[in-house]
Coordinates of C-alpha atoms in Angstrom, one line a residue:
X1 CA 0.0 0.0 0.0
X2 CA 2.8 2.4 0.8
X3 CA 4.1 2.4 -2.8
X4 CA 0.6 3.1 -4.1
X5 CA 0.2 6.1 -1.8
X6 CA 3.7 7.3 -2.7
X7 CA 2.9 7.0 -6.5
X8 CA -0.5 8.8 -6.1
X9 CA 1.1 11.7 -4.2
X10 CA 4.2 11.8 -6.4
X11 CA 2.4 12.2 -9.7
X12 CA 1.0 15.7 -9.1
X13 CA 4.1 16.9 -7.3
X14 CA 6.4 15.9 -10.2
X15 CA 4.0 17.3 -12.8
X16 CA 3.9 20.6 -10.9
X17 CA 7.7 20.8 -10.6
X18 CA 8.0 20.3 -14.3
X19 CA 5.5 23.1 -15.0
X20 CA 7.3 25.4 -12.6
X21 CA 10.6 24.8 -14.3
X22 CA 9.0 25.5 -17.7
X23 CA 7.6 28.8 -16.4
X24 CA 11.0 29.8 -15.0
X25 CA 12.6 28.8 -18.3
X26 CA 10.3 31.2 -20.2
X27 CA 10.9 34.1 -17.8
X28 CA 7.6 33.8 -15.9
X29 CA 9.3 33.8 -12.6
X30 CA 6.6 35.5 -10.6
X31 CA 3.9 33.0 -11.8
X32 CA 6.3 30.1 -11.1
X33 CA 6.8 31.3 -7.5
X34 CA 3.1 31.7 -6.9
X35 CA 2.4 28.2 -8.2
X36 CA 5.2 26.9 -6.0
X37 CA 3.8 28.6 -2.9
X38 CA 0.4 27.1 -3.5
X39 CA 1.9 23.7 -3.9
X40 CA 4.0 24.2 -0.8
X41 CA 0.9 25.0 1.3
X42 CA -1.0 22.0 -0.2
X43 CA 1.8 19.5 0.5
X44 CA 2.5 20.9 4.0
X45 CA -1.1 20.8 5.0
X46 CA -1.4 17.3 3.6
X47 CA 1.4 16.3 6.0
X48 CA -0.3 18.0 8.9
X49 CA -3.6 16.4 8.0
X50 CA -2.0 12.9 8.0
X51 CA -0.5 13.6 11.4
X52 CA -3.9 14.9 12.7
X53 CA -5.6 11.7 11.5
X54 CA -3.0 9.6 13.3
X55 CA -3.5 11.5 16.5
X56 CA -7.2 11.3 16.1
X57 CA -7.1 7.5 15.6
X58 CA -5.0 7.1 18.7
X59 CA -7.3 9.3 20.7
X60 CA -10.4 7.4 19.6
X61 CA -8.8 4.1 20.4
X62 CA -7.7 5.3 23.8
X63 CA -4.1 5.0 22.9
X64 CA -3.1 8.7 22.9
X65 CA -0.7 9.0 25.8
X66 CA 2.6 10.9 26.6
X67 CA 4.4 7.7 25.4
X68 CA 2.8 7.7 21.9
X69 CA 1.4 11.1 21.0
X70 CA 4.3 13.6 21.2
X71 CA 5.9 14.6 17.9
X72 CA 9.3 13.3 19.0
X73 CA 10.0 10.5 16.5
X74 CA 12.2 11.8 13.6
X75 CA 9.4 11.7 11.1
X76 CA 6.9 13.4 13.3
X77 CA 9.4 16.1 14.1
X78 CA 10.1 16.6 10.4
X79 CA 6.3 16.6 9.8
X80 CA 5.9 19.5 12.2
X81 CA 8.7 21.4 10.4
X82 CA 7.6 20.6 6.9
X83 CA 5.1 23.4 6.3
X84 CA 7.4 26.1 7.9
X85 CA 10.3 24.7 5.8
X86 CA 8.3 25.0 2.5
X87 CA 6.7 28.4 3.1
X88 CA 9.6 30.2 4.8
X89 CA 12.3 28.8 2.6
X90 CA 14.8 28.7 5.5
X91 CA 17.8 26.7 4.3
X92 CA 18.4 25.3 7.8
X93 CA 15.0 23.7 7.8
X94 CA 15.4 22.6 4.3
X95 CA 18.7 20.9 5.1
X96 CA 17.0 19.1 8.0
X97 CA 14.3 17.9 5.7
X98 CA 16.8 16.8 3.0
X99 CA 19.3 15.1 5.2
X100 CA 17.0 13.7 7.9
X101 CA 13.4 13.8 6.8
X102 CA 13.8 12.3 3.4
X103 CA 16.0 9.3 4.2
X104 CA 14.1 8.7 7.5
X105 CA 10.7 8.7 5.8
X106 CA 12.0 6.4 3.0
X107 CA 13.2 3.9 5.5
X108 CA 9.8 4.1 7.3
X109 CA 8.1 3.3 4.0
X110 CA 10.4 0.3 3.4
X111 CA 10.2 -0.9 7.0
X112 CA 6.8 0.4 8.3
X113 CA 6.2 0.2 12.0
X114 CA 2.5 1.0 12.2
X115 CA 0.8 0.9 15.6
X116 CA -2.1 -1.7 15.6
X117 CA -5.4 0.1 16.1
X118 CA -9.1 -0.8 15.6
X119 CA -9.0 1.0 12.3
X120 CA -6.0 -0.4 10.5
X121 CA -6.8 0.9 7.0
X122 CA -7.1 4.5 8.2
X123 CA -4.0 4.2 10.4
X124 CA -1.9 2.8 7.5
X125 CA -3.2 5.4 5.0
X126 CA -2.4 8.3 7.3
X127 CA 1.0 6.7 8.2
X128 CA 2.0 6.3 4.5
X129 CA 0.6 9.7 3.5
X130 CA 2.7 11.3 6.2
X131 CA 5.9 9.6 5.1
X132 CA 5.3 10.0 1.4
X133 CA 4.8 13.7 2.1
X134 CA 8.1 13.8 3.9
X135 CA 9.9 12.2 1.0
X136 CA 8.4 14.7 -1.5
X137 CA 8.6 17.9 0.5
X138 CA 12.4 18.4 0.4
X139 CA 12.3 17.6 -3.4
X140 CA 9.8 20.3 -4.2
X141 CA 12.2 23.3 -3.7
X142 CA 14.5 21.9 -6.4
X143 CA 12.1 23.2 -9.1
X144 CA 13.0 26.8 -8.1
X145 CA 16.6 26.1 -8.7
X146 CA 17.6 25.6 -5.1
X147 CA 20.3 23.1 -4.3
X148 CA 21.4 21.8 -0.9
X149 CA 24.8 22.4 0.5
X150 CA 27.1 19.5 1.7
X151 CA 27.6 21.5 4.9
X152 CA 23.9 21.1 5.6
X153 CA 24.7 17.6 6.7
X154 CA 26.8 18.9 9.6
X155 CA 23.9 21.1 10.7
X156 CA 21.5 18.2 10.5
X157 CA 23.9 16.0 12.4
X158 CA 24.2 18.6 15.2
X159 CA 20.4 18.9 15.4
X160 CA 19.9 15.2 15.5
X161 CA 22.5 14.7 18.3
X162 CA 21.1 17.5 20.4
X163 CA 17.5 16.3 20.0
X164 CA 18.6 12.7 20.5
X165 CA 20.2 13.4 23.9
X166 CA 17.1 15.3 25.0
X167 CA 14.8 12.6 23.9
X168 CA 16.9 9.9 25.7
X169 CA 16.4 11.8 29.0
X170 CA 12.7 12.2 28.3
X171 CA 12.3 8.6 27.5
X172 CA 13.8 7.6 30.8
X173 CA 11.1 9.8 32.5
X174 CA 8.1 8.7 30.4
X175 CA 9.0 5.1 29.7
X176 CA 8.6 5.9 26.0
X177 CA 10.7 5.0 23.0
X178 CA 10.8 8.1 21.0
X179 CA 13.5 8.0 18.2
X180 CA 13.7 4.3 19.0
X181 CA 16.7 4.9 21.3
X182 CA 15.3 3.1 24.3
X183 CA 14.6 -0.3 22.6
X184 CA 14.7 -1.7 19.1
X185 CA 11.5 -2.5 17.1
X186 CA 11.4 -6.2 16.3
X187 CA 11.2 -7.1 12.6
X188 CA 13.2 -4.1 11.5
X189 CA 17.0 -3.6 11.0
X190 CA 17.0 -2.0 14.5
X191 CA 16.3 -5.4 16.0
X192 CA 19.5 -6.8 14.5
X193 CA 21.5 -3.9 16.0
X194 CA 20.1 -4.6 19.4
X195 CA 21.9 -7.9 19.8
X196 CA 24.9 -6.1 21.1
X197 CA 23.0 -4.7 24.1
X198 CA 21.6 -1.2 24.7
X199 CA 25.0 0.6 24.8
X200 CA 26.1 -1.1 21.6
X201 CA 22.7 -0.5 20.0
X202 CA 22.9 3.3 20.7
X203 CA 26.5 3.5 19.5
X204 CA 25.5 1.6 16.4
X205 CA 22.6 4.0 15.8
X206 CA 24.9 7.0 16.2
X207 CA 27.5 5.5 13.9
X208 CA 24.9 4.7 11.2
X209 CA 23.5 8.2 11.3
X210 CA 27.0 9.7 11.0
X211 CA 27.7 7.3 8.1
X212 CA 24.5 8.1 6.3
X213 CA 24.9 11.9 6.7
X214 CA 28.5 11.6 5.4
X215 CA 27.3 9.6 2.4
X216 CA 24.5 12.1 1.7
X217 CA 26.9 15.0 1.9
X218 CA 29.3 13.2 -0.5
X219 CA 26.4 12.6 -2.9
X220 CA 25.5 16.3 -2.8
X221 CA 29.1 17.3 -3.4
X222 CA 29.3 14.9 -6.4
X223 CA 26.1 16.4 -7.8
X224 CA 27.6 19.9 -7.5
X225 CA 30.7 18.8 -9.4
X226 CA 28.6 17.2 -12.1
X227 CA 26.5 20.3 -12.5
X228 CA 29.5 22.6 -12.6
X229 CA 32.4 20.7 -14.1
X230 CA 35.8 22.5 -14.2
X231 CA 36.8 23.7 -17.6

């Protein structure tokens, strides 16, 4: 189901991006920017709507608690920041979305960890819509000619480390598992990492995040060189 949702949401976003690029190519910059802003609001509100449905389902099922309802998982944090990122065009927020939100959401689509509720279809649709939106949101600004900086990976890493330490302390108080740093989810790659114990698990998580951010920054650097080859 996740790939169907991603395809349905991707089609209009890709079509709009192509149209915006054509408008910019013919000098209709103002019209292109207006169209982009409308799409940014639509995509951002779609992400918010998916999050609201998830919270509503948890509330109706009696499952909305301090341990489940706070936006402290990586994807829910990125969900909160998606609309401000798209409409304010702050590069820091965009880099968080590019380096953290997109890969995190893609992994969640590949290895979904959906809470069981009395309404599984609604829960799954909202879960997949949220994560598909997080994959598409950082891609949308590319149609305006914006490009991420490799240094953005460093800012994203610092943000993740700071938030991760704060969430670990909060998890200890609440008995929650935000950011999955308190225990691993069975049936996902995290379960495999947990076989080294909690300390090893957390160190492995940190190492994998650092490795992923480094690889992303290297990919952006290579893309820059390909786009602007030295003469």
